[in-house]
């Protein structure tokens, strides 16, 4: 079929070039050789050849791809499952036999969706359920307005179904597509339908709100909290957790033997094997004897993938340079969300305009993708299971100027300051409200004040554009949340996270309106700092939002480099009622967050730095909050110098060079402290001279000692030998001569010496030397024989 635009990405190095050559017939398709955009011209087949050149005209490699251009004759409606449970949702969209949504969504418009029996199914439009047979595109455009650069016709290709009651009904759509190029033009109208069934809950299914859906052959994270953590009770005698979990078993031994391994408990984790099994977990407090059902577990296959339901109209608005974390969730065949399903399937994320928005999902197991708005425009993002178009969900990303915050909810008497994001230059304009009895807006500044119950639009208008958002004002908030009193940090932090206490004011009204147990969502803002999730204390029944900050290593990647962040930021946690859109159901609380730091190069368990003469220099990298202080004791033996520092608040990094100044064995301790949060890390430093240096030192010492000893022995023997000769021979008488003869060596019994300047050898040492000479082999003590040092040892 005739496509809009597709892309080839250049992943080669800087020294290579990609040459794009279109084979066979360029009248069928053409390509923009610098950007890689492929444009379909007329029906037919052609071949795309990508050639990678090295320096000069050397061809490194070539890649080929077949391109088929045509006009489809039929279309089908695609849903990820043909069943849906009452109260659950599922996306639906058209799909041509060849190609995917990327290939046609920009060419088609005028979508008209219908449901045969609206008592069974309805269309979900975010905060309301649409129940009339009408053009839902118009209804959607009435619910949310976009900036001028967003064409509303692009939103009609995907809708969300909502199960109302048990039964089977048909869903249908009609739309038109214009296949137009410079050499070809054709318009067609398509229609498609699908039959879907809605499955009701069992007559008695009170355990649904406390049942966790897990995939088969799966080991969960630490889902079973121990009372040894910060949220439970302590056993003061044993200092161990007093909560014991056990799996409730069937009474029948046959059934027990058949299912004992289907679901099991391993410490604080849950293990599953095959699908279609259900079991409940009992929690017992050993200190008080209280026994309750902690949770139930149902094992099901992963059948659907979904982009977070934060975007019910499948649209995300981003300002240029903004980043957004998009959670990916999984569902079973009936649309029940999985409580947890990490690394179960391979998912793929793709966009049709990489120059508008970029996608990063290197942390595939995290269940999230990360979007970054690069320039003004629109891009469709697809998330799929194993690259299957039939198992896909979509979100449209609009990049440009927008009002912040988007679609806020206020209470009477509340206020907020609106601003415009997405412009590098300061823009001038004025603000106004569509209904001053609901929201009043200060025209020059954009400060809004909620004065009455209702919903209205707030506008910003300047010569080049007109932006708007919807403000909802509520009378009383049924949800409240309290922040912890302590300062939040990410190193260290409680194992089970920081607790934000959640309370509901009128639970009876809430249960009557929703006809179900209370359920709520938790969300952290800004999202790059950490995440939040709901949690209930089994001992007290109190509800919380648990906030888990990201590590310094994670913040290094997630903190927006364009933001002027500091080590101190405010983190808000929002608690909102799930499926309770007719009443006020959200609240937020803020706390001060101080970033910690971590050391990159070494094992976190040992924190030891071993240096040698061959390796007497290393580098230490500090991630996170770089405002650390460094102390060590041996300033003359060890030197620590800063090498590089990139200070961007809680996501910075700094490098320090640690070098040994002297080849002397020593031990020291490098102490890193962060005054902002009291964090302290100690790194032991050991310096061991190499074996060669130590051997050289010992050998040199031995040679020195031997040389000194030899000189002393030689000197002493020479003195002693001279005395022997003087004693045994008489001095001869000769005539006087002009020369004076030297005096002879006196006997050891004579108390004086002839030369007062010569030192006298101590008698004990002389006796020692004499014994040494007597015991030395091959030595003759005759006076005429000279001393030979080679025969001494």
XYZ file of N, CA and C in Angstrom, residues 427-541:
345
model
N 8.085 34.088 25.437
C 6.947 34.405 24.590
C 5.992 35.301 25.364
N 5.438 36.270 24.696
C 4.526 37.234 25.323
C 3.105 36.960 24.856
N 2.177 37.018 25.784
C 0.777 36.803 25.472
C -0.081 37.093 26.692
N -1.350 36.692 26.643
C -2.242 36.938 27.770
C -3.051 35.679 28.065
N -3.507 35.568 29.321
C -4.247 34.420 29.825
C -5.699 34.813 30.065
N -6.584 33.855 29.891
C -7.992 34.111 30.239
C -8.705 32.778 30.451
N -9.809 32.845 31.181
C -10.603 31.661 31.512
C -11.900 31.684 30.733
N -12.356 30.497 30.367
C -13.617 30.390 29.646
C -14.808 30.600 30.566
N -14.636 30.379 31.879
C -15.719 30.543 32.831
C -15.143 31.114 34.112
N -15.313 32.412 34.314
C -14.757 33.096 35.476
C -15.426 32.680 36.776
N -16.623 32.084 36.730
C -17.274 31.635 37.957
C -16.680 30.330 38.473
N -15.871 29.663 37.645
C -15.204 28.426 38.080
C -13.730 28.685 38.364
N -13.041 29.311 37.424
C -11.614 29.619 37.574
C -11.369 31.046 37.119
N -10.699 31.801 37.950
C -10.258 33.138 37.589
C -8.759 33.097 37.306
N -8.344 33.765 36.225
C -6.941 33.745 35.819
C -6.457 35.186 35.704
N -5.310 35.452 36.327
C -4.689 36.762 36.203
C -4.105 36.889 34.799
N -4.563 37.875 34.028
C -4.262 37.955 32.606
C -2.764 38.057 32.306
N -1.972 38.877 32.984
C -0.550 38.964 32.601
C 0.290 37.776 33.092
N -0.004 37.221 34.285
C 0.893 36.249 34.898
C 0.466 34.799 34.716
N -0.822 34.536 34.546
C -1.307 33.166 34.438
C -1.601 32.507 35.763
N -1.672 33.246 36.857
C -2.017 32.675 38.153
C -3.522 32.426 38.187
N -3.911 31.151 38.456
C -5.323 30.760 38.443
C -5.801 30.478 39.855
N -7.070 30.825 40.121
C -7.691 30.590 41.422
C -9.044 29.921 41.215
N -9.260 28.804 41.944
C -10.522 28.071 41.850
C -11.554 28.727 42.747
N -12.675 29.165 42.135
C -13.696 29.887 42.902
C -15.026 29.151 42.944
N -15.256 28.177 42.070
C -16.525 27.469 42.058
C -16.371 26.062 41.506
N -17.341 25.211 41.828
C -17.307 23.818 41.386
C -17.638 23.744 39.900
N -16.904 22.923 39.167
C -17.181 22.752 37.752
C -15.916 22.504 36.958
N -16.033 22.645 35.642
C -14.907 22.435 34.734
C -14.913 23.538 33.693
N -13.742 24.047 33.401
C -13.641 25.108 32.411
C -12.284 25.027 31.725
N -12.139 25.812 30.683
C -10.891 25.845 29.927
C -10.141 27.125 30.233
N -8.807 26.991 30.282
C -7.921 28.130 30.466
C -7.089 28.267 29.202
N -6.985 29.490 28.676
C -6.333 29.747 27.402
C -5.111 30.635 27.590
N -4.135 30.411 26.706
C -3.035 31.348 26.544
C -2.981 31.711 25.058
N -2.987 32.996 24.778
C -3.052 33.456 23.391
C -1.929 34.448 23.138
N -1.229 34.224 22.015
C -0.203 35.151 21.551
C -0.353 35.270 20.041
N 0.390 36.127 19.380
C 0.192 36.293 17.940
C 0.415 35.026 17.128
N 1.252 34.086 17.586
C 1.581 32.922 16.772
C 0.777 31.676 17.117
N 0.047 31.667 18.242
C -0.645 30.443 18.627
C -1.667 30.737 19.711
N -2.482 29.706 19.946
C -3.460 29.745 21.031
C -3.484 28.368 21.687
N -3.094 28.324 22.962
C -3.008 27.072 23.705
C -4.101 27.023 24.759
N -4.505 25.818 25.143
C -5.546 25.686 26.150
C -5.401 24.376 26.903
N -5.991 24.351 28.075
C -6.075 23.145 28.887
C -7.347 23.224 29.710
N -7.731 22.091 30.283
C -8.974 22.003 31.044
C -8.665 21.957 32.528
N -9.367 22.754 33.307
C -9.216 22.787 34.756
C -10.517 22.297 35.388
N -10.394 21.329 36.291
C -11.547 20.797 37.016
C -11.465 21.247 38.463
N -12.567 21.790 38.975
C -12.626 22.278 40.353
C -13.618 21.420 41.126
N -13.185 20.883 42.247
C -14.003 20.006 43.086
C -14.240 20.651 44.434
N -15.303 20.198 45.082
C -15.677 20.816 46.352
C -14.906 20.231 47.524
N -14.858 18.923 47.620
C -14.247 18.280 48.778
C -13.413 17.105 48.311
N -12.249 17.005 48.871
C -11.372 15.920 48.478
C -11.547 14.747 49.435
N -11.900 13.599 48.898
C -12.109 12.415 49.721
C -10.791 11.729 50.066
N -9.715 12.104 49.350
C -8.408 11.485 49.557
C -7.469 12.494 50.200
N -6.706 12.029 51.169
C -5.655 12.855 51.757
C -4.408 12.006 51.917
N -3.257 12.655 51.864
C -1.986 11.949 51.952
C -1.026 12.804 52.754
N -0.252 12.158 53.622
C 0.708 12.852 54.474
C 2.114 12.372 54.146
N 3.020 13.310 54.054
C 4.414 12.979 53.753
C 5.149 12.593 55.025
N 6.169 11.769 54.925
C 6.979 11.451 56.114
C 7.710 12.693 56.614
N 8.043 12.674 57.889
C 8.673 13.848 58.485
C 10.164 13.938 58.150
N 10.796 12.791 57.917
C 12.228 12.839 57.672
C 12.535 13.303 56.250
N 13.777 13.725 56.051
C 14.250 14.092 54.730
C 14.498 12.820 53.914
N 14.057 12.806 52.675
C 14.206 11.636 51.821
C 15.579 11.643 51.162
N 16.139 10.469 50.982
C 17.395 10.328 50.266
C 17.417 8.964 49.601
N 18.347 8.780 48.696
C 18.412 7.504 47.979
C 19.566 6.621 48.421
N 20.496 7.150 49.210
C 21.579 6.332 49.769
C 21.878 6.837 51.173
N 21.511 6.046 52.201
C 20.678 4.838 52.093
C 19.206 5.220 52.228
N 18.325 4.243 51.981
C 16.900 4.474 52.206
C 16.284 3.181 52.737
N 15.113 3.261 53.377
C 14.504 2.057 53.945
C 14.269 0.994 52.878
N 14.444 -0.263 53.271
C 14.293 -1.364 52.313
C 12.913 -1.361 51.684
N 11.909 -1.038 52.425
C 10.536 -1.028 51.913
C 10.068 0.356 51.509
N 10.992 1.282 51.332
C 10.637 2.592 50.824
C 10.168 3.546 51.909
N 9.914 4.785 51.506
C 9.378 5.809 52.403
C 7.848 5.757 52.380
N 7.234 5.910 53.538
C 5.781 5.759 53.644
C 5.088 7.119 53.613
N 4.195 7.284 52.654
C 3.268 8.411 52.589
C 1.889 7.872 52.980
N 1.388 8.276 54.131
C 0.126 7.735 54.653
C -1.046 8.246 53.824
N -1.940 7.338 53.423
C -3.100 7.672 52.600
C -4.363 7.413 53.425
N -5.313 8.343 53.364
C -6.584 8.194 54.080
C -7.727 8.594 53.158
N -8.873 7.975 53.369
C -10.081 8.279 52.602
C -11.129 8.827 53.562
N -11.709 9.969 53.182
C -12.622 10.646 54.094
C -13.970 9.985 54.223
N -14.622 9.634 53.117
C -15.975 9.072 53.142
C -15.950 7.763 52.375
N -15.477 6.689 53.017
C -15.332 5.413 52.346
C -16.676 4.793 52.006
N -17.710 5.070 52.815
C -19.020 4.491 52.500
C -19.577 5.054 51.195
N -19.410 6.349 51.007
C -19.849 6.955 49.757
C -19.038 6.423 48.587
N -17.744 6.263 48.827
C -16.877 5.773 47.771
C -17.266 4.361 47.350
N -17.494 3.482 48.318
C -17.854 2.112 47.982
C -19.217 2.046 47.303
N -20.122 2.917 47.723
C -21.444 2.907 47.093
C -21.367 3.353 45.640
N -20.530 4.366 45.388
C -20.403 4.860 44.016
C -19.716 3.849 43.115
N -18.679 3.212 43.625
C -17.887 2.330 42.779
C -18.318 0.873 42.868
N -19.061 0.530 43.922
C -19.531 -0.854 44.099
C -18.357 -1.845 44.074
N -17.262 -1.434 44.678
C -16.092 -2.313 44.742
C -15.199 -1.838 45.881
N -14.227 -2.655 46.228
C -13.294 -2.282 47.278
C -12.440 -1.099 46.834
N -11.950 -0.365 47.831
C -11.147 0.809 47.527
C -9.846 0.382 46.855
N -9.539 1.002 45.734
C -8.260 0.793 45.065
C -7.750 2.149 44.597
N -6.452 2.319 44.664
C -5.878 3.623 44.333
C -4.516 3.419 43.694
N -4.070 4.467 42.997
C -2.769 4.482 42.353
C -1.879 5.509 43.032
N -0.588 5.273 42.948
C 0.398 6.195 43.494
C 1.367 6.592 42.381
N 1.774 7.838 42.404
C 2.659 8.352 41.362
C 3.611 9.377 41.958
N 4.879 9.294 41.562
C 5.898 10.221 42.048
C 6.146 11.316 41.015
N 6.406 12.512 41.502
C 6.690 13.649 40.627
C 7.846 14.452 41.236
N 8.938 14.677 40.508
C 9.179 14.277 39.117
C 9.471 12.786 38.997
N 9.068 12.175 37.894
C 9.199 10.719 37.779
C 10.627 10.224 37.661
N 11.576 11.090 37.272
C 12.941 10.593 37.113
C 13.636 10.368 38.462
N 13.054 10.842 39.559
C 13.675 10.671 40.869
C 13.399 9.282 41.433
N 12.212 8.751 41.184
C 11.834 7.451 41.729
C 10.425 7.103 41.341
N 9.883 6.068 41.955
C 8.515 5.643 41.661
C 7.790 5.337 42.968
N 6.477 5.285 42.904
C 5.646 5.023 44.080
C 4.629 3.941 43.750
N 4.248 3.181 44.760
C 3.248 2.133 44.581
C 2.422 2.007 45.850
N 1.149 1.581 45.739
C 0.298 1.432 46.930
C 0.721 0.238 47.773
N 0.461 0.335 49.084
C 0.799 -0.744 50.014
C -0.098 -0.657 51.241
N -0.503 -1.804 51.763
C -1.339 -1.862 52.950
C -0.626 -2.641 54.036
N -0.594 -2.085 55.241
C -0.026 -2.764 56.398
C -1.032 -3.821 56.862
N -0.643 -5.075 56.776
C -1.562 -6.159 57.121
C -1.915 -6.165 58.595
N -1.032 -5.639 59.453
C -1.310 -5.647 60.887
C -2.319 -4.581 61.284
N -2.196 -3.389 60.714
C -3.060 -2.277 61.119
C -4.152 -1.968 60.108
N -3.988 -2.409 58.865
C -4.945 -2.062 57.822
C -4.735 -0.677 57.243
